[in-house]
Amino acid sequence: MALDGARTTAAVFLEAVPGANGAYVPPPDYWPTVRAACDADGALLVADEVLTGFGRTGTPFGFQHWGVTPDMITVAKGLASGYATIGAVIVHERVASYFDANILACGLTYYAHPTACAAALETMKLYEDEQLYANAARLGPVLLRELDAVAARIAVPAYVRGLGLLAAIAPEAPLDRWKQLGTELAERRLSLHVDGKRGTAIFAPPLCITEEELVRGVRAFGDAAVAAFGGAA
Ligand SMILES: Cc1ncc(COP(=O)(O)O)c(C=O)c1O
């Protein structure tokens, strides 16, 4: 923003923890620094919570780990947990109030569709009834511990990072080894986001997973990783 000069930026979009790009967890001052820069420039701060919203990182929204308040929040995936096609934008009062006097001229065929909204409401109820955000918060450290154990089992250096039930392991290995990992995972009927070009495997298990299922799954991933990258000496 500083490069462009003040008041030329309408909005800044941030993912709390970037998902498919590698589950990098920002440092503690990152969100507050961007919030302050947005305030200084009169720009809106938009939290893209499509992936991290609704408990993925152990809090209702991912940005809450950094103690900031965005002006807008985009949500989709966890809103109805994939059972219905629905996305939404949540806006702060200071944005919403503008539309008290101004018409928001937009409309979609399935805008506010009652079936999708019913699925979203039922999903919200299940999050609460089954305490699924707390489950993600409790199992996050278990996921990191198990991924650290995988890193210790394989022959190549591997970095582990994550927050709640969103984590990545990044073994430093050539592309052919990553292709082999894909084969090993398929043979074990394991499905996760593996990106050999970026060198990361992303873990985002269902929030209802049990500790036993999580540990079993990551250890099975570890077997596949040893087969693909070699075992530690
Ligand atoms: C962080 C993030 N933002 C936005 C999107 C796009 O969401 P939608 O397909 O609901 O428009 C995705 C989809 O994967 C995502 O992961």
XYZ file of N, CA and C and ligand atoms in Angstrom:
715
model
N 0.822 -1.202 0.000
C 0.000 0.000 0.000
C 0.854 1.249 0.000
N 1.935 1.201 0.798
C 2.802 2.368 0.895
C 3.376 2.715 -0.477
N 3.663 1.676 -1.298
C 4.243 1.912 -2.620
C 3.271 2.679 -3.517
N 1.986 2.390 -3.360
C 0.986 3.011 -4.219
C 0.583 4.405 -3.740
N 0.972 4.750 -2.534
C 0.544 6.017 -1.967
C -0.744 5.832 -1.198
N -0.999 6.757 -0.296
C -2.143 6.624 0.601
C -3.472 6.692 -0.145
N -4.460 5.975 0.364
C -5.866 6.033 -0.058
C -6.088 5.611 -1.512
N -5.259 4.707 -2.020
C -5.501 4.184 -3.366
C -5.876 2.709 -3.312
N -5.931 2.145 -2.098
C -6.238 0.725 -1.962
C -7.641 0.589 -1.392
N -8.520 -0.124 -2.118
C -9.898 -0.275 -1.645
C -9.977 -1.301 -0.523
N -9.276 -2.414 -0.710
C -9.388 -3.483 0.280
C -8.193 -4.409 0.192
N -7.898 -5.045 1.309
C -6.847 -6.055 1.348
C -7.500 -7.364 1.786
N -7.294 -8.422 1.001
C -7.842 -9.743 1.324
C -6.732 -10.614 1.888
N -7.016 -11.229 3.027
C -6.044 -12.148 3.618
C -6.721 -13.450 4.018
N -6.040 -14.546 3.803
C -6.455 -15.798 4.443
C -5.781 -15.840 5.812
N -6.502 -16.301 6.821
C -5.923 -16.354 8.171
C -4.681 -17.232 8.160
N -4.845 -18.430 7.672
C -3.724 -19.336 7.413
C -3.939 -19.810 5.978
N -3.064 -19.443 5.039
C -3.282 -19.863 3.657
C -3.380 -21.388 3.578
N -4.397 -21.868 2.907
C -4.645 -23.309 2.896
C -3.815 -24.039 1.870
N -4.323 -24.087 0.626
C -3.651 -24.864 -0.417
C -2.244 -24.339 -0.709
N -1.945 -23.104 -0.323
C -0.602 -22.559 -0.576
C 0.421 -23.008 0.450
N 0.011 -23.843 1.406
C 1.048 -24.427 2.255
C 0.852 -24.345 3.750
N -0.304 -23.878 4.212
C -0.601 -23.821 5.654
C 0.487 -23.082 6.442
N 0.953 -21.978 5.878
C 1.919 -21.147 6.620
C 1.163 -20.349 7.679
N 1.609 -20.425 8.908
C 0.935 -19.698 9.986
C 1.641 -18.356 10.162
N 0.935 -17.242 9.971
C 1.598 -15.937 10.079
C 2.106 -15.670 11.500
N 3.155 -14.850 11.628
C 3.650 -14.495 12.966
C 2.636 -13.621 13.706
N 2.787 -13.492 15.050
C 1.779 -12.799 15.864
C 1.485 -11.365 15.434
N 2.478 -10.673 14.868
C 2.258 -9.250 14.543
C 1.711 -9.046 13.122
N 1.519 -10.123 12.365
C 1.188 -9.975 10.942
C -0.184 -9.324 10.725
N -1.221 -9.952 11.283
C -2.570 -9.396 11.089
C -2.710 -7.998 11.698
N -2.224 -7.788 12.948
C -2.330 -6.430 13.513
C -1.611 -5.379 12.657
N -0.482 -5.755 12.052
C 0.256 -4.804 11.214
C -0.551 -4.462 9.959
N -1.167 -5.477 9.352
C -1.981 -5.221 8.143
C -3.216 -4.409 8.519
N -3.817 -4.748 9.694
C -5.003 -3.977 10.137
C -4.645 -2.494 10.291
N -3.497 -2.247 10.923
C -3.076 -0.853 11.153
C -2.812 -0.149 9.824
N -2.207 -0.869 8.872
C -1.923 -0.267 7.559
C -3.232 0.052 6.833
N -4.219 -0.854 6.943
C -5.525 -0.607 6.307
C -6.190 0.619 6.932
N -6.128 0.708 8.259
C -6.741 1.858 8.938
C -6.068 3.156 8.502
N -4.738 3.101 8.401
C -3.998 4.311 8.034
C -4.359 4.766 6.618
N -4.653 3.797 5.733
C -4.924 4.125 4.328
C -6.414 4.183 4.003
N -7.268 3.913 4.974
C -8.701 3.895 4.707
C -9.123 2.718 3.847
N -8.387 1.619 3.917
C -8.723 0.420 3.132
C -9.490 -0.565 4.010
N -10.377 -1.332 3.378
C -11.089 -2.371 4.115
C -10.181 -3.593 4.262
N -10.308 -4.261 5.394
C -9.585 -5.521 5.588
C -10.604 -6.650 5.479
N -10.392 -7.522 4.499
C -11.322 -8.634 4.257
C -10.638 -9.944 4.625
N -11.247 -10.679 5.533
C -10.705 -11.991 5.908
C -11.355 -13.045 5.016
N -10.542 -13.709 4.203
C -11.048 -14.824 3.404
C -11.036 -16.058 4.305
N -12.212 -16.364 4.838
C -12.335 -17.492 5.768
C -13.038 -18.679 5.097
N -12.955 -18.724 3.755
C -13.612 -19.829 3.042
C -13.080 -21.171 3.546
N -11.780 -21.236 3.765
C -11.189 -22.494 4.236
C -11.101 -22.550 5.759
N -10.722 -21.435 6.384
C -10.442 -21.467 7.823
C -11.666 -21.167 8.678
N -12.756 -20.673 8.064
C -13.950 -20.341 8.842
C -14.623 -21.567 9.426
N -15.353 -21.367 10.503
C -16.113 -22.425 11.170
C -15.211 -23.524 11.724
N -14.268 -23.083 12.531
C -13.562 -24.017 13.410
C -12.331 -24.704 12.901
N -12.003 -24.548 11.634
C -10.876 -25.305 11.065
C -9.598 -25.146 11.897
N -9.330 -23.928 12.366
C -8.080 -23.701 13.107
C -8.290 -23.754 14.626
N -9.497 -24.152 15.059
C -9.756 -24.282 16.491
C -10.481 -23.104 17.111
N -10.661 -22.032 16.344
C -11.490 -20.897 16.765
C -12.579 -20.732 15.698
N -13.685 -20.054 16.024
C -14.735 -19.925 15.003
C -14.183 -19.410 13.674
N -13.405 -18.339 13.735
C -12.738 -17.827 12.529
C -11.234 -17.784 12.781
N -10.470 -17.981 11.707
C -9.019 -18.047 11.850
C -8.400 -16.749 12.341
N -8.922 -15.593 11.856
C -8.288 -14.312 12.209
C -8.345 -14.063 13.711
N -9.243 -14.762 14.422
C -9.395 -14.520 15.863
C -8.132 -14.893 16.648
N -7.265 -15.705 16.056
C -5.987 -16.001 16.725
C -5.125 -14.751 16.831
N -5.386 -13.777 15.972
C -4.527 -12.579 15.931
C -5.187 -11.351 16.558
N -6.379 -11.534 17.115
C -7.019 -10.463 17.872
C -7.371 -9.218 17.071
N -7.679 -9.382 15.786
C -8.071 -8.220 14.980
C -9.532 -8.369 14.555
N -10.118 -7.276 14.116
C -11.491 -7.314 13.594
C -11.471 -6.882 12.135
N -11.781 -7.793 11.218
C -11.845 -7.392 9.806
C -13.131 -6.624 9.518
N -13.187 -5.984 8.356
C -14.409 -5.273 7.957
C -15.392 -6.205 7.265
N -14.847 -7.223 6.597
C -15.703 -8.190 5.904
C -15.079 -9.579 6.050
N -15.942 -10.584 6.043
C -15.466 -11.974 6.149
C -16.163 -12.770 5.044
N -15.384 -13.465 4.218
C -16.012 -14.344 3.220
C -16.000 -15.767 3.766
N -17.115 -16.455 3.594
C -17.233 -17.834 4.090
C -17.897 -18.701 3.019
N -17.587 -19.968 3.032
C -18.255 -20.907 2.110
C -18.161 -22.330 2.660
N -17.033 -22.984 2.427
C -16.942 -24.432 2.674
C -17.630 -24.900 3.964
N -17.153 -24.411 5.102
C -17.690 -24.889 6.378
C -19.081 -24.359 6.696
N -19.567 -23.429 5.896
C -20.872 -22.822 6.173
C -21.987 -23.867 6.139
N -21.912 -24.777 5.172
C -22.871 -25.897 5.171
C -22.111 -27.216 5.050
N -20.811 -27.145 5.356
C -19.972 -28.343 5.379
C -20.043 -29.137 4.067
N -20.305 -28.454 2.974
C -20.345 -29.128 1.672
C -21.668 -29.809 1.359
N -22.620 -29.793 2.280
C -23.901 -30.473 2.038
C -24.828 -29.646 1.142
N -24.524 -28.363 1.014
C -25.311 -27.532 0.098
C -24.374 -26.474 -0.477
N -24.707 -25.983 -1.656
C -23.870 -24.969 -2.281
C -24.264 -23.602 -1.725
N -23.442 -23.107 -0.831
C -23.736 -21.797 -0.238
C -22.436 -21.102 0.164
N -22.383 -19.817 -0.098
C -21.300 -18.971 0.369
C -21.931 -17.708 0.925
N -21.175 -16.922 1.659
C -21.742 -15.705 2.239
C -20.642 -14.695 2.522
N -21.037 -13.451 2.646
C -20.123 -12.403 3.099
C -20.720 -11.809 4.369
N -19.930 -11.783 5.417
C -20.360 -11.198 6.688
C -19.706 -9.817 6.765
N -20.507 -8.795 7.053
C -19.928 -7.450 7.039
C -20.065 -6.778 8.410
N -19.059 -5.990 8.738
C -19.063 -5.209 9.973
C -20.147 -4.135 9.876
N -20.639 -3.737 11.022
C -21.671 -2.695 11.070
C -21.255 -1.444 10.286
N -19.950 -1.112 10.347
C -19.521 0.129 9.661
C -19.616 -0.008 8.135
N -19.623 -1.252 7.628
C -19.854 -1.463 6.193
C -21.353 -1.586 5.945
N -22.031 -2.367 6.803
C -23.469 -2.616 6.612
C -24.264 -1.312 6.635
N -23.886 -0.404 7.526
C -24.683 0.802 7.715
C -24.710 1.677 6.453
N -23.658 1.559 5.630
C -23.639 2.309 4.368
C -24.855 1.947 3.524
N -25.279 0.669 3.624
C -26.370 0.210 2.776
C -27.749 0.493 3.386
N -27.767 1.142 4.548
C -29.054 1.629 5.066
C -29.596 2.709 4.127
N -28.674 3.483 3.576
C -29.097 4.607 2.728
C -28.778 4.384 1.251
N -28.024 3.313 0.947
C -27.610 3.059 -0.444
C -28.028 1.651 -0.851
N -28.547 1.538 -2.057
C -29.000 0.217 -2.517
C -27.803 -0.598 -2.989
N -27.726 -1.850 -2.539
C -26.704 -2.778 -3.019
C -27.295 -3.482 -4.235
N -26.871 -3.041 -5.410
C -27.506 -3.528 -6.642
C -26.851 -4.828 -7.093
N -27.266 -5.916 -6.507
C -26.778 -7.205 -6.964
C -27.861 -8.257 -6.712
N -27.767 -9.356 -7.398
C -28.775 -10.403 -7.221
C -28.359 -11.626 -7.999
N -28.606 -12.779 -7.448
C -28.263 -14.038 -8.101
C -29.508 -14.914 -8.144
N -29.549 -15.832 -9.100
C -30.717 -16.702 -9.223
C -31.018 -17.414 -7.901
N -29.951 -17.941 -7.274
C -30.169 -18.750 -6.072
C -29.790 -18.013 -4.796
N -29.759 -16.720 -4.895
C -29.418 -15.861 -3.748
C -30.292 -16.197 -2.534
N -29.673 -16.438 -1.378
C -30.403 -16.747 -0.138
C -31.377 -17.917 -0.325
N -30.938 -18.933 -1.055
C -31.812 -20.072 -1.339
C -32.202 -20.788 -0.036
N -33.503 -21.006 0.192
C -33.943 -21.545 1.489
C -33.363 -22.924 1.812
N -33.198 -23.785 0.801
C -32.657 -25.128 1.082
C -31.208 -25.021 1.569
N -30.418 -24.191 0.865
C -29.017 -24.027 1.260
C -28.924 -23.367 2.641
N -29.786 -22.387 2.892
C -29.772 -21.714 4.198
C -30.162 -22.702 5.311
N -31.102 -23.606 5.012
C -31.494 -24.612 6.014
C -30.321 -25.529 6.330
N -29.573 -25.914 5.275
C -28.394 -26.770 5.490
C -27.362 -26.035 6.345
N -27.182 -24.734 6.079
C -26.215 -23.944 6.860
C -26.656 -23.856 8.325
N -27.932 -23.617 8.554
C -28.413 -23.504 9.943
C -28.228 -24.823 10.693
N -28.525 -25.934 10.004
C -28.364 -27.240 10.650
C -26.877 -27.513 10.924
N -26.021 -27.088 10.010
C -24.578 -27.268 10.207
C -24.109 -26.474 11.432
N -24.590 -25.229 11.561
C -24.217 -24.408 12.731
C -24.626 -25.112 14.026
N -25.805 -25.744 13.990
C -26.307 -26.439 15.182
C -25.387 -27.629 15.528
N -24.973 -28.356 14.493
C -24.095 -29.517 14.738
C -22.739 -29.078 15.284
N -22.214 -27.958 14.758
C -20.930 -27.461 15.294
C -21.046 -27.262 16.796
N -22.197 -26.710 17.206
C -22.379 -26.410 18.624
C -22.657 -27.689 19.424
N -23.620 -28.485 18.938
C -23.996 -29.701 19.670
C -22.805 -30.633 19.868
N -21.977 -30.756 18.835
C -20.872 -31.714 18.904
C -19.539 -31.050 19.272
N -19.602 -29.738 19.606
C -18.402 -29.024 20.076
C -17.213 -29.229 19.121
N -17.472 -29.046 17.835
C -16.457 -29.417 16.848
C -15.290 -28.422 16.781
N -15.546 -27.156 17.122
C -14.422 -26.204 17.123
C -13.428 -26.596 18.224
N -13.986 -26.981 19.365
C -13.126 -27.396 20.481
C -12.363 -28.672 20.116
N -13.006 -29.540 19.329
C -12.316 -30.763 18.900
C -11.105 -30.408 18.032
N -11.294 -29.431 17.143
C -10.175 -29.004 16.282
C -9.061 -28.387 17.128
N -9.442 -27.597 18.132
C -8.426 -26.959 18.994
C -7.657 -28.024 19.774
N -8.383 -29.031 20.269
C -7.750 -30.083 21.084
C -6.836 -30.963 20.230
N -7.277 -31.265 18.994
C -6.510 -32.209 18.173
C -5.401 -31.547 17.345
N -5.396 -30.210 17.281
C -4.339 -29.523 16.528
C -2.947 -29.927 16.995
N -2.664 -29.850 18.307
C -1.334 -30.252 18.773
C -1.036 -31.731 18.518
N -2.068 -32.574 18.521
C -1.863 -34.003 18.228
C -1.421 -34.159 16.767
N -2.076 -33.401 15.873
C -1.716 -33.462 14.450
C -0.258 -33.023 14.245
N 0.138 -31.917 14.896
C 1.525 -31.447 14.749
C 2.517 -32.453 15.339
N 2.155 -33.033 16.499
C 3.039 -34.027 17.133
C 3.231 -35.225 16.199
N 2.148 -35.704 15.607
C 2.246 -36.869 14.724
C 3.012 -36.540 13.445
N 2.835 -35.313 12.933
C 3.582 -34.926 11.727
C 5.071 -34.769 12.047
N 5.378 -34.261 13.244
C 6.788 -34.193 13.658
C 7.385 -35.603 13.704
N 6.571 -36.558 14.155
C 7.048 -37.951 14.226
C 7.299 -38.485 12.815
N 6.454 -38.111 11.855
C 6.685 -38.526 10.463
C 7.999 -37.917 9.974
N 8.187 -36.611 10.268
C 9.417 -35.927 9.826
C 10.659 -36.638 10.355
N 10.560 -37.164 11.593
C 11.704 -37.854 12.190
C 11.918 -39.239 11.573
N 10.873 -39.786 10.933
C 10.975 -41.143 10.366
C 11.567 -41.156 8.965
N 11.566 -40.045 8.261
C 11.957 -40.075 6.843
C 13.391 -39.568 6.640
N 13.946 -39.957 5.476
C 15.377 -39.744 5.231
C 15.722 -38.310 4.837
N 14.708 -37.508 4.502
C 14.986 -36.139 4.037
C 14.490 -35.129 5.077
N 15.069 -33.920 5.089
C 14.568 -32.908 6.034
C 13.125 -32.545 5.711
N 12.314 -32.358 6.727
C 10.902 -32.021 6.489
C 10.444 -31.016 7.529
N 9.741 -29.995 7.071
C 9.252 -28.947 7.969
C 7.760 -29.145 8.196
N 7.343 -28.918 9.428
C 5.948 -29.140 9.818
C 5.396 -27.826 10.353
N 4.177 -27.498 9.967
C 3.547 -26.270 10.464
C 2.042 -26.446 10.408
N 1.322 -25.621 11.159
C -0.136 -25.712 11.099
C -0.783 -25.088 12.309
N -2.106 -25.062 12.271
C -2.903 -24.487 13.355
C -4.244 -25.213 13.374
N -4.614 -25.756 14.518
C -5.850 -26.529 14.584
C -5.774 -27.716 13.641
N -6.875 -27.988 12.956
C -6.874 -29.128 12.027
C -6.560 -28.684 10.601
N -5.551 -27.842 10.481
C -5.007 -27.449 9.180
C -3.492 -27.441 9.325
N -2.824 -28.376 8.663
C -1.380 -28.486 8.856
C -0.726 -28.974 7.573
N 0.590 -28.792 7.516
C 1.349 -29.225 6.344
C 2.655 -29.851 6.792
N 3.124 -30.801 5.982
C 4.489 -31.295 6.126
C 5.165 -31.057 4.778
N 6.409 -30.586 4.848
C 7.111 -30.211 3.611
C 8.475 -30.901 3.547
N 8.495 -32.161 3.122
C 9.785 -32.848 2.967
C 10.541 -32.305 1.754
N 11.841 -32.114 1.903
C 12.654 -31.604 0.789
C 13.070 -32.780 -0.082
N 12.322 -33.010 -1.164
C 12.584 -34.181 -2.001
C 12.294 -33.844 -3.459
N 12.987 -34.533 -4.393
C 12.743 -34.262 -5.818
C 11.361 -34.745 -6.250
N 10.934 -34.218 -7.418
C 9.562 -34.465 -7.891
C 9.240 -35.952 -8.053
N 10.221 -36.750 -8.499
C 9.910 -38.179 -8.703
C 9.565 -38.861 -7.376
N 10.148 -38.393 -6.283
C 9.815 -38.971 -4.957
C 8.398 -38.570 -4.553
N 8.000 -37.363 -4.915
C 6.636 -36.908 -4.627
C 5.622 -37.699 -5.439
N 6.011 -38.021 -6.698
C 5.112 -38.847 -7.516
C 4.960 -40.211 -6.857
N 6.077 -40.736 -6.356
C 6.034 -42.032 -5.669
C 5.135 -41.940 -4.434
N 5.200 -40.790 -3.745
C 4.327 -40.616 -2.567
C 2.860 -40.736 -2.980
N 2.510 -40.130 -4.123
C 1.128 -40.220 -4.611
C 0.704 -41.676 -4.795
N 1.611 -42.483 -5.371
C 1.326 -43.904 -5.586
C 1.149 -44.625 -4.248
N 2.067 -44.332 -3.317
C 2.014 -44.997 -2.000
C 0.726 -44.631 -1.255
N 0.313 -43.384 -1.382
C -0.920 -42.948 -0.706
C -2.136 -43.646 -1.315
N -2.156 -43.719 -2.654
C -3.295 -44.362 -3.331
C -3.385 -45.826 -2.921
N -2.239 -46.484 -2.828
C -2.241 -47.900 -2.434
C -2.790 -48.096 -1.034
N -2.589 -47.083 -0.185
C -3.084 -47.170 1.199
C -4.466 -46.538 1.361
N -5.074 -46.165 0.229
C -6.405 -45.539 0.249
C -6.411 -44.259 1.092
N -5.314 -43.499 1.008
C -5.237 -42.240 1.752
C -5.442 -41.080 0.782
N -6.308 -40.165 1.146
C -6.616 -39.047 0.261
C -6.268 -37.735 0.963
N -5.283 -37.023 0.434
C -4.980 -35.682 0.954
C -4.357 -34.847 -0.150
N -4.237 -33.561 0.110
C -3.744 -32.636 -0.909
C -2.217 -32.692 -0.929
N -1.667 -33.281 -1.994
C -0.214 -33.399 -2.112
C 0.225 -32.583 -3.318
N 1.173 -31.685 -3.097
C 1.644 -30.817 -4.170
C 3.167 -30.948 -4.258
N 3.601 -31.816 -5.161
C 5.043 -32.084 -5.293
C 5.817 -30.868 -5.761
N 5.195 -30.012 -6.588
C 5.922 -28.834 -7.099
C 6.207 -27.858 -5.965
N 5.216 -27.659 -5.095
C 5.447 -26.780 -3.934
C 6.137 -27.549 -2.809
N 6.101 -28.870 -2.871
C 6.757 -29.694 -1.855
C 5.999 -29.752 -0.542
N 4.676 -29.803 -0.619
C 3.903 -29.883 0.630
C 2.786 -30.917 0.529
N 2.500 -31.515 1.642
C 1.298 -32.341 1.798
C 0.459 -31.653 2.867
N -0.803 -31.387 2.526
C -1.675 -30.609 3.418
C -2.664 -31.542 4.111
N -2.827 -31.334 5.405
C -3.766 -32.125 6.191
C -4.900 -31.220 6.662
N -6.128 -31.588 6.301
C -7.309 -30.843 6.760
C -8.424 -31.861 7.019
N -8.249 -32.694 8.045
C -9.235 -33.756 8.287
C -10.570 -33.177 8.754
N -11.643 -33.973 8.677
C -12.940 -33.488 9.156
C -12.872 -33.096 10.626
N -13.610 -32.048 10.988
C -13.551 -31.568 12.374
C -14.110 -32.595 13.357
N -14.871 -33.578 12.868
C -15.458 -34.578 13.754
C -14.514 -35.767 13.956
N -13.301 -35.695 13.433
C -12.378 -36.825 13.550
C -12.049 -37.087 15.018
N -11.833 -38.369 15.351
C -11.414 -38.700 16.724
C -9.887 -38.711 16.777
N -9.356 -38.671 17.994
C -7.897 -38.698 18.147
C -7.327 -39.999 17.571
N -8.027 -41.096 17.831
C -7.549 -42.402 17.353
C -7.503 -42.430 15.820
N -8.547 -41.902 15.185
C -8.582 -41.883 13.708
C -7.467 -40.996 13.156
N -7.256 -39.857 13.816
C -6.239 -38.907 13.352
C -4.847 -39.537 13.431
N -4.561 -40.147 14.579
C -3.240 -40.751 14.778
C -3.030 -41.887 13.774
N -4.068 -42.713 13.591
C -3.963 -43.836 12.644
C -3.713 -43.306 11.228
N -4.432 -42.264 10.847
C -4.291 -41.711 9.493
C -2.909 -41.129 9.258
N -2.406 -40.348 10.233
C -1.098 -39.709 10.017
C 0.018 -40.760 10.051
N -0.152 -41.786 10.883
C 0.882 -42.838 10.902
C 0.882 -43.618 9.587
N -0.296 -43.832 9.015
C -0.364 -44.500 7.705
C 0.289 -43.614 6.641
N 0.079 -42.295 6.762
C 0.774 -41.365 5.866
C 2.285 -41.511 6.051
N 2.711 -41.674 7.306
C 4.135 -41.840 7.610
C 4.705 -43.076 6.912
N 3.938 -44.180 6.891
C 4.394 -45.392 6.192
C 4.596 -45.094 4.706
N 3.636 -44.363 4.137
C 3.739 -44.010 2.712
C 4.943 -43.102 2.482
N 5.160 -42.157 3.414
C 6.284 -41.216 3.269
C 7.628 -41.934 3.369
N 7.722 -42.914 4.260
C 8.979 -43.698 4.373
C 9.200 -44.456 3.074
N 8.129 -45.055 2.511
C 8.260 -45.807 1.260
C 8.697 -44.887 0.117
N 8.227 -43.641 0.129
C 8.539 -42.731 -0.980
C 9.874 -42.005 -0.802
N 10.153 -41.541 0.418
C 11.332 -40.687 0.652
C 12.498 -41.435 1.305
N 12.250 -42.679 1.716
C 13.279 -43.452 2.426
C 13.169 -43.224 3.922
N 13.641 -44.224 4.676
C 13.572 -44.139 6.137
C 14.805 -43.466 6.703
N 14.629 -42.796 7.858
C 15.765 -42.155 8.530
C 16.736 -43.215 9.011
N 18.013 -42.864 8.999
C 19.032 -43.853 9.402
C 18.904 -44.154 10.899
C -9.204 -19.702 0.880
C -10.189 -19.851 -0.245
N -10.849 -18.764 -0.677
C -11.763 -18.855 -1.674
C -12.041 -20.047 -2.279
C -13.075 -20.094 -3.358
O -14.270 -20.417 -2.756
P -15.601 -20.675 -3.607
O -15.274 -21.823 -4.516
O -16.632 -21.028 -2.607
O -15.890 -19.436 -4.347
C -11.379 -21.206 -1.874
C -11.677 -22.481 -2.547
O -11.017 -23.460 -2.464
C -10.439 -21.109 -0.810
O -9.795 -22.180 -0.347
